[in-house]
One Martini backbone bead per residue (centre of mass of N, CA, C, O) as a GRO file, in nm:
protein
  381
    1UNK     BB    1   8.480   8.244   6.958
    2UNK     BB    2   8.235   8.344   7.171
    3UNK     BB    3   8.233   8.587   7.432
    4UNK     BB    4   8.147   8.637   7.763
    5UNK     BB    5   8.019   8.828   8.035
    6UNK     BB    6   8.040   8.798   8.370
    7UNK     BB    7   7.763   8.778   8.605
    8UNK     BB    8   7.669   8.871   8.913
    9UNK     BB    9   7.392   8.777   9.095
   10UNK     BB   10   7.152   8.932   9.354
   11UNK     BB   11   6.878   8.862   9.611
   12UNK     BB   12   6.702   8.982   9.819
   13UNK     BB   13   6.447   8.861   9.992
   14UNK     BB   14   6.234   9.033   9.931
   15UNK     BB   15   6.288   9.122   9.623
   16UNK     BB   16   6.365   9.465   9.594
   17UNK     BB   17   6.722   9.383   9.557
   18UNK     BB   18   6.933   9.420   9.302
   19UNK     BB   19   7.271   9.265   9.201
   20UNK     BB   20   7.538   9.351   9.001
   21UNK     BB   21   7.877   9.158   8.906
   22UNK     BB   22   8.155   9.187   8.712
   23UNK     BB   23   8.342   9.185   8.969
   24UNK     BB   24   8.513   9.023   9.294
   25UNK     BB   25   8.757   9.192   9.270
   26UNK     BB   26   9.036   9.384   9.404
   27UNK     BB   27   9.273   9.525   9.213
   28UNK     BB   28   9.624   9.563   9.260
   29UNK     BB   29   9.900   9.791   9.116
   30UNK     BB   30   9.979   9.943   9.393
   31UNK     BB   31   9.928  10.253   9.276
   32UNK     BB   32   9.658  10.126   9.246
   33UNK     BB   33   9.280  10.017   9.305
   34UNK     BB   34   9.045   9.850   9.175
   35UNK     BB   35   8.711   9.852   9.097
   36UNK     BB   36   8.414   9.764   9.184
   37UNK     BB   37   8.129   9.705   8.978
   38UNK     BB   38   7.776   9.775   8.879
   39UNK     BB   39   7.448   9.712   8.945
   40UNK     BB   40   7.135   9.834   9.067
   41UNK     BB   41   6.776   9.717   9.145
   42UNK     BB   42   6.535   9.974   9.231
   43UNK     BB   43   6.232  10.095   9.337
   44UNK     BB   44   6.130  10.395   9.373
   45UNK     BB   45   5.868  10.312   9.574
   46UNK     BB   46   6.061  10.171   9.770
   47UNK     BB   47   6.223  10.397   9.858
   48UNK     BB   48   6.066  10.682   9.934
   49UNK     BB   49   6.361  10.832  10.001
   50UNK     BB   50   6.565  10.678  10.041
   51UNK     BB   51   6.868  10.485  10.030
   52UNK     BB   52   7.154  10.358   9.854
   53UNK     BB   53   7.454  10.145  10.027
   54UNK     BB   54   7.782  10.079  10.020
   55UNK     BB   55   7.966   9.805  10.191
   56UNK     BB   56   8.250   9.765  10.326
   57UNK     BB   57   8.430   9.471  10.493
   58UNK     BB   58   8.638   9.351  10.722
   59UNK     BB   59   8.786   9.040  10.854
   60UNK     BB   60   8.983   8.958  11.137
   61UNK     BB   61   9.095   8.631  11.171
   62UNK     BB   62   9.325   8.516  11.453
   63UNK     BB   63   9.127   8.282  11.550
   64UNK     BB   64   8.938   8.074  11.741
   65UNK     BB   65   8.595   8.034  11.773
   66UNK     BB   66   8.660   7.728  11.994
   67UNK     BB   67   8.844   7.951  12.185
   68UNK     BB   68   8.644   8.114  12.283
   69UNK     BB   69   8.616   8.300  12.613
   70UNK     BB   70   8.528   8.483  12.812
   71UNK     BB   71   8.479   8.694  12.577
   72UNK     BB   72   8.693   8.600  12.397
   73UNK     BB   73   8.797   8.768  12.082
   74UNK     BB   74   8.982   8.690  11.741
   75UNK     BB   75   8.798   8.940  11.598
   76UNK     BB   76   8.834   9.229  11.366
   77UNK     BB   77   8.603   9.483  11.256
   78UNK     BB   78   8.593   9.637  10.954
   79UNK     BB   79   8.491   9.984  10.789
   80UNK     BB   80   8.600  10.091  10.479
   81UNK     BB   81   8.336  10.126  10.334
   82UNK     BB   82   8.063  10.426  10.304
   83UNK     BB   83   7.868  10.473  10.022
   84UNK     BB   84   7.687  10.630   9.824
   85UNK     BB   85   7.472  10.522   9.510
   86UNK     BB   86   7.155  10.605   9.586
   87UNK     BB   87   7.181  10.839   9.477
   88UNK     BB   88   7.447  10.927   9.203
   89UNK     BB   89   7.635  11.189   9.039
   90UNK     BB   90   7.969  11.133   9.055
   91UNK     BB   91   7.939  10.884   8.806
   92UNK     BB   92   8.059  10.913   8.447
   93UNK     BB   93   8.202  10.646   8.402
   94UNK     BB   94   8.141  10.336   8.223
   95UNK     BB   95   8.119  10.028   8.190
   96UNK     BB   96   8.044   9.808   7.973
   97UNK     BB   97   7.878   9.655   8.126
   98UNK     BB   98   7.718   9.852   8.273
   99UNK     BB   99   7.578   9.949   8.017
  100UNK     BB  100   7.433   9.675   7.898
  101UNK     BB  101   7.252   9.681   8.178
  102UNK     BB  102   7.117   9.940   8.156
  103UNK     BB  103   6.987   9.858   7.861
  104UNK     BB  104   6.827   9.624   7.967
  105UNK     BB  105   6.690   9.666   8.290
  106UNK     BB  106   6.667  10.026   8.271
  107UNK     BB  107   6.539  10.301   8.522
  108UNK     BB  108   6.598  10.118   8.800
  109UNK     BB  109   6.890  10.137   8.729
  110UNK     BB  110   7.242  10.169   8.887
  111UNK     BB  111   7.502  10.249   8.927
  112UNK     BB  112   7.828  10.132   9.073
  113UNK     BB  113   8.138  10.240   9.274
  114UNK     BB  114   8.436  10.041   9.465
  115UNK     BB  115   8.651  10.125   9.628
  116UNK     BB  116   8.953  10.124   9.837
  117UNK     BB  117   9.213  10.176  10.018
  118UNK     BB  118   9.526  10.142  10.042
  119UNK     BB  119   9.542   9.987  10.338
  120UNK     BB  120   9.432   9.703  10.235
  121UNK     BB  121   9.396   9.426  10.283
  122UNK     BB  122   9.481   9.157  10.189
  123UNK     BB  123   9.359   8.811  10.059
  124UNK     BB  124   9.322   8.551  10.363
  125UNK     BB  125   9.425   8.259  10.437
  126UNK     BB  126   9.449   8.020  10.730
  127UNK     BB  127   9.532   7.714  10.807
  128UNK     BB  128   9.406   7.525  11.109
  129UNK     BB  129   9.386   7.188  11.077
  130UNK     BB  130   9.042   7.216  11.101
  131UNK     BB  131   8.735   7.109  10.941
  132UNK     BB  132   8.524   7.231  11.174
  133UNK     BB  133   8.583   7.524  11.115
  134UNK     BB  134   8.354   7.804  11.045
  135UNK     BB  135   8.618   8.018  11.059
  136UNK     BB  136   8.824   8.154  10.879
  137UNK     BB  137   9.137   8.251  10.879
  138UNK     BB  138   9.211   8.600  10.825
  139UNK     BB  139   9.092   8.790  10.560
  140UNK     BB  140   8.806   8.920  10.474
  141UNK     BB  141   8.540   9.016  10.244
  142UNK     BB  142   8.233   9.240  10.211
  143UNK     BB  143   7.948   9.308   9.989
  144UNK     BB  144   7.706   9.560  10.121
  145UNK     BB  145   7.346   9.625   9.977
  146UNK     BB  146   7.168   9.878  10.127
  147UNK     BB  147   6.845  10.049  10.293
  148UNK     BB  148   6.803  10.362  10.389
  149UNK     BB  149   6.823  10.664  10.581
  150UNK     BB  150   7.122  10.603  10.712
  151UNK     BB  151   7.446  10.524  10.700
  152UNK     BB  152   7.448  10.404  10.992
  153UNK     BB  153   7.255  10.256  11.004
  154UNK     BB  154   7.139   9.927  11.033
  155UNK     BB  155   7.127   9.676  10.850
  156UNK     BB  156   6.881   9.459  10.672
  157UNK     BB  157   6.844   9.174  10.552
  158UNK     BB  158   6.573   9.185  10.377
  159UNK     BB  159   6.753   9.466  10.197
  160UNK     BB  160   6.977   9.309  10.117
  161UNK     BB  161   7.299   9.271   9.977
  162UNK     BB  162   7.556   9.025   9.937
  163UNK     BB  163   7.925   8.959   9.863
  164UNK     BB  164   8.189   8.794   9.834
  165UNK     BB  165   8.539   8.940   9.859
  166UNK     BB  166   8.860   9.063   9.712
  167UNK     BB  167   9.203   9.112   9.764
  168UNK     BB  168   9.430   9.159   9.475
  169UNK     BB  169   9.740   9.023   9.335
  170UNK     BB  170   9.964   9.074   9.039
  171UNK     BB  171  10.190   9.054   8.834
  172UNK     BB  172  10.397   9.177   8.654
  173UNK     BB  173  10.399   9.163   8.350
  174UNK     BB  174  10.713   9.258   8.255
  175UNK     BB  175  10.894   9.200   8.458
  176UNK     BB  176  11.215   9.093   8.597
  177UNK     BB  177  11.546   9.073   8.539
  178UNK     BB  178  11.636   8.960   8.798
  179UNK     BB  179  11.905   8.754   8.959
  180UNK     BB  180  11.920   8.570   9.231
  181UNK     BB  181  12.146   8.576   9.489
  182UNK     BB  182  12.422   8.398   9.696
  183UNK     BB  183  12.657   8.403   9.924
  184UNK     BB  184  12.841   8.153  10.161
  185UNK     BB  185  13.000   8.070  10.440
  186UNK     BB  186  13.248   7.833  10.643
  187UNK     BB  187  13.370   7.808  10.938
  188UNK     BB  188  13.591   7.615  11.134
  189UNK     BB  189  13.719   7.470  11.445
  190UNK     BB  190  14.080   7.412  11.407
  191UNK     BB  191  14.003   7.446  11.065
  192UNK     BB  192  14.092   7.520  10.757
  193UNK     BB  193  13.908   7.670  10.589
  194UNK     BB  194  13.592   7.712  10.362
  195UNK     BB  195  13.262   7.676  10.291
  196UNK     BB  196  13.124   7.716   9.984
  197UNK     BB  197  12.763   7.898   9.884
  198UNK     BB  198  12.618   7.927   9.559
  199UNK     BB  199  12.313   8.056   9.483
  200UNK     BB  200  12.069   8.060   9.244
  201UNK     BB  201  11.799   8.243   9.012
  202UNK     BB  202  11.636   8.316   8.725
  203UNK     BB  203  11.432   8.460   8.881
  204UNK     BB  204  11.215   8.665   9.140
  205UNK     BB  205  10.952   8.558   8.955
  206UNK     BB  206  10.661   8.316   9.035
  207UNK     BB  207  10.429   8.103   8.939
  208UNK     BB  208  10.205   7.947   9.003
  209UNK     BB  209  10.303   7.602   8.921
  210UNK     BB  210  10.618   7.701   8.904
  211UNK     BB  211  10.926   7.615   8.882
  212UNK     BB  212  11.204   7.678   9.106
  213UNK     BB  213  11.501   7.712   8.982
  214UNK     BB  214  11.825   7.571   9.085
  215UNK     BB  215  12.144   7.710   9.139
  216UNK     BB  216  12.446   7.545   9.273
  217UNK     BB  217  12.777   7.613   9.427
  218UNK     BB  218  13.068   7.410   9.547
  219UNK     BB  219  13.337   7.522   9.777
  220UNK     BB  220  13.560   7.275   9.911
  221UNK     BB  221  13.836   7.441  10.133
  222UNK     BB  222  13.809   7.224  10.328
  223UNK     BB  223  13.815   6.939  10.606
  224UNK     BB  224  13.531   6.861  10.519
  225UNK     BB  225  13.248   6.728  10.434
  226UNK     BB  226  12.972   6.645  10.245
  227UNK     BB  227  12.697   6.463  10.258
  228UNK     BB  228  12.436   6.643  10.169
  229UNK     BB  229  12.127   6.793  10.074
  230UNK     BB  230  11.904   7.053  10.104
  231UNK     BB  231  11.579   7.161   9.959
  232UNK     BB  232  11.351   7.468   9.998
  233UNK     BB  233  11.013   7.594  10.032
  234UNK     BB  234  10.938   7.897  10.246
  235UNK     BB  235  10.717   8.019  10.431
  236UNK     BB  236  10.655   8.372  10.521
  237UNK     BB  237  10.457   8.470  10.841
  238UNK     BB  238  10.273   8.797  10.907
  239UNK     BB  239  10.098   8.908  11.207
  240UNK     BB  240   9.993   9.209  11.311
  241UNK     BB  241   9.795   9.202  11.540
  242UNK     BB  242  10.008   9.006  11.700
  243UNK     BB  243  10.302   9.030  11.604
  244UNK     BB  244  10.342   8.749  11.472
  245UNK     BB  245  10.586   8.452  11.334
  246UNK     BB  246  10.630   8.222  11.096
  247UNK     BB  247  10.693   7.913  10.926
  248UNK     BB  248  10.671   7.705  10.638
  249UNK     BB  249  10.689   7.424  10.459
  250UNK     BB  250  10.622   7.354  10.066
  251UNK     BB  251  10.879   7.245   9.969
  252UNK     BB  252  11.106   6.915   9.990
  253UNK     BB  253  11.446   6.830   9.917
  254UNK     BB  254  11.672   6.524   9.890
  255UNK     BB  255  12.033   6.485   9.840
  256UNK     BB  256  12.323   6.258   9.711
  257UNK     BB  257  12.401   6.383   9.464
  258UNK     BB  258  12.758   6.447   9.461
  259UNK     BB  259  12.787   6.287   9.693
  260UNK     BB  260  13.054   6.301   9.864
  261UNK     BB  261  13.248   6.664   9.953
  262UNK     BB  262  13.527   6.707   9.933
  263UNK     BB  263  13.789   6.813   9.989
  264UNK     BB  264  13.907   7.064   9.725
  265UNK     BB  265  13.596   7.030   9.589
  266UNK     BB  266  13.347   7.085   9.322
  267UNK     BB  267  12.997   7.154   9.280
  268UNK     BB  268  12.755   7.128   9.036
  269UNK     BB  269  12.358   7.249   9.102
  270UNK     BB  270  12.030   7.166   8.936
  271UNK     BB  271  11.721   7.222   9.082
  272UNK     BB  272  11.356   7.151   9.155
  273UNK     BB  273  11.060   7.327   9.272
  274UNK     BB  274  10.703   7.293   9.382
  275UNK     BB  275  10.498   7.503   9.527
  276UNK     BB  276  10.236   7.335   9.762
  277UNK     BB  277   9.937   7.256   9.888
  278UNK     BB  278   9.846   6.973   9.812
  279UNK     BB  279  10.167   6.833   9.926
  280UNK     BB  280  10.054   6.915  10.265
  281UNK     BB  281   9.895   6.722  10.472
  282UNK     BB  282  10.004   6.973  10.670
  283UNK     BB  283   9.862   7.288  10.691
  284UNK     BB  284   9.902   7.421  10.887
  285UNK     BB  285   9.976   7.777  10.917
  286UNK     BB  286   9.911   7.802  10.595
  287UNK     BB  287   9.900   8.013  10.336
  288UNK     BB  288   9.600   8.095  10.173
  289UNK     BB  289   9.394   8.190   9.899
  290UNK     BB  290   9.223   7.944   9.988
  291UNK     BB  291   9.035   7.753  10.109
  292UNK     BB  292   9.055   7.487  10.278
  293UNK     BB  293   8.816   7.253  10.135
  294UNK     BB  294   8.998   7.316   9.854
  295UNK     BB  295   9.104   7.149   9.646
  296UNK     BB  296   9.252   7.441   9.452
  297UNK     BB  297   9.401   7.555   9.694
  298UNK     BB  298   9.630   7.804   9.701
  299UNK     BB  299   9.874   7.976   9.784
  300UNK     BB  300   9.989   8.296   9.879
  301UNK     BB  301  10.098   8.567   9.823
  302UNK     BB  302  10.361   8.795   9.747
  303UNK     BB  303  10.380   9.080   9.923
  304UNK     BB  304  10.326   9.398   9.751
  305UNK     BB  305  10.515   9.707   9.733
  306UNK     BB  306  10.600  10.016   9.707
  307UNK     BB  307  10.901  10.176   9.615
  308UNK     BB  308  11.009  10.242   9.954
  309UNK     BB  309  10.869  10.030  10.079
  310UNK     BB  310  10.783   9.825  10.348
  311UNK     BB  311  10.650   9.574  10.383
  312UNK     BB  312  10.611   9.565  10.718
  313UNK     BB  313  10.385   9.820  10.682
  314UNK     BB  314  10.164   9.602  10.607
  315UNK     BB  315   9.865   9.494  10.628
  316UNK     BB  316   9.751   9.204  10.817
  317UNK     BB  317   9.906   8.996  10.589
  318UNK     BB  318  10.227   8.844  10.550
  319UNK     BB  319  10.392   8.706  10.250
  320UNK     BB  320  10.650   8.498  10.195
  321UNK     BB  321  10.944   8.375  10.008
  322UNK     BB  322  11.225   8.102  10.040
  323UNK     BB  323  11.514   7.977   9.928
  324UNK     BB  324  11.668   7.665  10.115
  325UNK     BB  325  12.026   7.589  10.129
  326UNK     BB  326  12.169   7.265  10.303
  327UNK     BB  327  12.475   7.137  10.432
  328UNK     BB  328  12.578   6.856  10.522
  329UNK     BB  329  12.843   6.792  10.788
  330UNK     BB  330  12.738   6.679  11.039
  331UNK     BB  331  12.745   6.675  11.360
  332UNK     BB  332  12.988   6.855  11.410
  333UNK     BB  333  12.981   7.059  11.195
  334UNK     BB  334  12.707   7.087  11.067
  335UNK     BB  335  12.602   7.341  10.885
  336UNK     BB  336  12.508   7.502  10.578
  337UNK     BB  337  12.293   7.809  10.526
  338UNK     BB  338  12.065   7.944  10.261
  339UNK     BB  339  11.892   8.246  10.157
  340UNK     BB  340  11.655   8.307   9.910
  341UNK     BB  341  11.448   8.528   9.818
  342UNK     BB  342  11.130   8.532   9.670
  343UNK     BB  343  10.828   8.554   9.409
  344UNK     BB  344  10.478   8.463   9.456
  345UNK     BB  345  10.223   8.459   9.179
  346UNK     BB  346   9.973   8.598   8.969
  347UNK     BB  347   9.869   8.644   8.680
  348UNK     BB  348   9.766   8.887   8.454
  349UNK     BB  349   9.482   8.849   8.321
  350UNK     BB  350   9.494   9.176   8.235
  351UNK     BB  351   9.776   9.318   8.063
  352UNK     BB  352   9.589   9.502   7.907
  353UNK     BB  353   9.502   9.796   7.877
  354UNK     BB  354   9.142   9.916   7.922
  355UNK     BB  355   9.103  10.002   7.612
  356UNK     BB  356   9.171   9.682   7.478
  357UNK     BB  357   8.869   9.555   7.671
  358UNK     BB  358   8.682   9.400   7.472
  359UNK     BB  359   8.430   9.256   7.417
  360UNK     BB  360   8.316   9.021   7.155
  361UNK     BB  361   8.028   9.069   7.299
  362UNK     BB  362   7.661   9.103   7.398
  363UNK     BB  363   7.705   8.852   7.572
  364UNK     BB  364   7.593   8.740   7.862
  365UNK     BB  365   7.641   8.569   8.188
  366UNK     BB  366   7.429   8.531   8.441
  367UNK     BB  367   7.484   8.450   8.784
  368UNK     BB  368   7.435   8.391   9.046
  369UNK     BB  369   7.523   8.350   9.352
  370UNK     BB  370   7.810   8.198   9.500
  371UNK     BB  371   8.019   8.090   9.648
  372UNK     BB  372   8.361   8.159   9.736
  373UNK     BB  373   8.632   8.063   9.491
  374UNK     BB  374   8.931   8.076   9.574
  375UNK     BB  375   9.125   7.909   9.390
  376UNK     BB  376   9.079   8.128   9.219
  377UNK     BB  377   9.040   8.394   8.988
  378UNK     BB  378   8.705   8.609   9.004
  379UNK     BB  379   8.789   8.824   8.745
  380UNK     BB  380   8.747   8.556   8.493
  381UNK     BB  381   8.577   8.294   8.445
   0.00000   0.00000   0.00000
């Protein structure tokens, strides 16, 4: 079967300003950050001496814009690139999509390429619980190619191109060894003894729609009962901007087999959870990657720093989970809880290295660009 390479097709209102785009991710891979790359079509005569130019804005809302009031606004706009396209001699090396955009379109065509600054948010998206909110909350990302004089004057949307694009993260490919574990332990008030809990994962990352399998092991030298255990999928976001913290559980079982856990004896337990937003009919304030009106919006990725940097001082929205196993001791003697981080991300849909990334034809299929559908990665549909 041959392969084609898709492009994303987009014309300005007046149709003097057309834009191909190979991919709409911009992708993290800590080290760096891969750039959107494309094709500008403008005629020379339309140009007249003005200039190309492409910017980068992200939106940050987090608040409702039905609760916007007496001038107060939930949302802040940040321009972070804003870089002349055409003329520009300063891109030497193109991709192959680019080459065959190039010899296709003619000599009207450009080529142009656009990183992000390292310090730049994930794309979040937060789920407001009302379906009837006109804009999502979370990080949105927006590529808009427009003629200008001046790179400061204000676009004018007739001569202008805008694109939905999004930052994103995937897991290594490599993977990791490390397997989690954490032991935590409770003595009682009066009572001789303490009940001890070893939760272990078999690795520390997991893919979306991947059960999340943990094993614990219950050692009760105390003389309280195990009445029954209960384990969760816990999402953990922070909201930098307002500074506020809250966490949803996206998954959780309760389960009474192997109990009740007399005092002296041992339980060995093997449990699986699949974290999913599709599970959780309330989902108000849950991160996802893709908007809420999406049947296939999947959670929001475990954001992830170069090693030696703290996540917490990440822009944007954080978002971590966290496997959390309780046992239920009764009304007097309380629980036992224990926590244990992992990440949860998407593989890297293209693991070998750029050079061996080479397309199967010479057949493109060019696409019109329509709203971006969040709930899976748009750098290889």
């Amino acid at each position: 079967m041959v392969n084609a390479a898709k492009v994303f097709k987009k014309t300005a209102p007046n149709g003097k300003v057309t834009a191909y785009l190979s991919r709409r991710d911009f992708v993290d891979h800590i080290s760096h950050t891969s750039p959107v790359d494309g094709v500008v079509v403008v005629d020379d005569d339309y140009l007249r001496g003005r200039r190309v130019y492409a910017r980068v804005g992200v939106t940050y809302r987090y608040g409702r814009e039905e609760d916007e009031v007496m001038g107060l606004h939930f949302t802040k706009e940040f321009e972070l690139v804003n870089s002349q396209i055409v003329p520009n001699k300063d891109q030497e090396q193109f991709s192959e999509v680019q080459e065959r955009l190039l010899k296709k379109l003619g000599p009207t065509a450009h080529p142009f390429s656009v990183t992000l600054p390292e310090s730049a948010p994930c794309s979040v998206t937060i789920d407001s619980g009302d379906d009837t909110t006109t804009h999502p909350l979370g990080v949105i990302y927006d590529l808009k190619l427009y003629v200008s004089d001046r790179k400061d004057e204000h676009p004018h949307r007739r001569n202008s191109v805008t694109f939905a694009v999004r930052k994103v993260q995937y897991s290594d490919p490599q993977g990791s060894n490390r397997q989690p574990q954490t032991l935590v332990s409770k003595g009682f008030t009066l009572s001789p003894g303490k009940l001890n809990l070893e939760v272990s994962l078999e690795r520390d990352m997991y893919c979306h729609g991947e059960q999340v399998a943990a094993t614990l092991h219950i050692n009760n030298a105390s003389r309280k009962t195990v009445k029954n255990i209960k384990a969760q999928v816990v999402q953990h976001v922070e909201v930098t901007m307002t500074n506020s913290q809250f966490t949803r559980v996206v998954s959780s079982l309760e389960s009474r087999e192997g109990c009740p856990v007399t005092p002296g004896t041992n339980l060995t337990k093997t449990f699986c959870l699949v974290p999913s937003a599709s599970l959780n009919q309330k989902r108000f304030g849950i991160a996802l990657d893709g908007k809420v009106k999406d049947q296939d919006a999947n959670l929001a990725s475990s954001t992830v720093v170069a090693a030696g940097k703290n996540p917490n001082d990440a822009l944007g929205i954080i978002v971590s989970y966290s496997l959390r196993v309780k046992l239920n001791c009764g009304a007097i003697a309380g629980e036992l809880t224990a926590d244990l981080p992992f990440k949860l991300m998407h593989p890297d849909p293209n693991p070998q290295s750029p050079a061996l990334r080479k397309m199967q034809s010479c057949d493109m299929d060019i696409e019109e660009f329509s709203r971006l559908r969040r709930g899976e990665s748009v750098a290889d549909d």
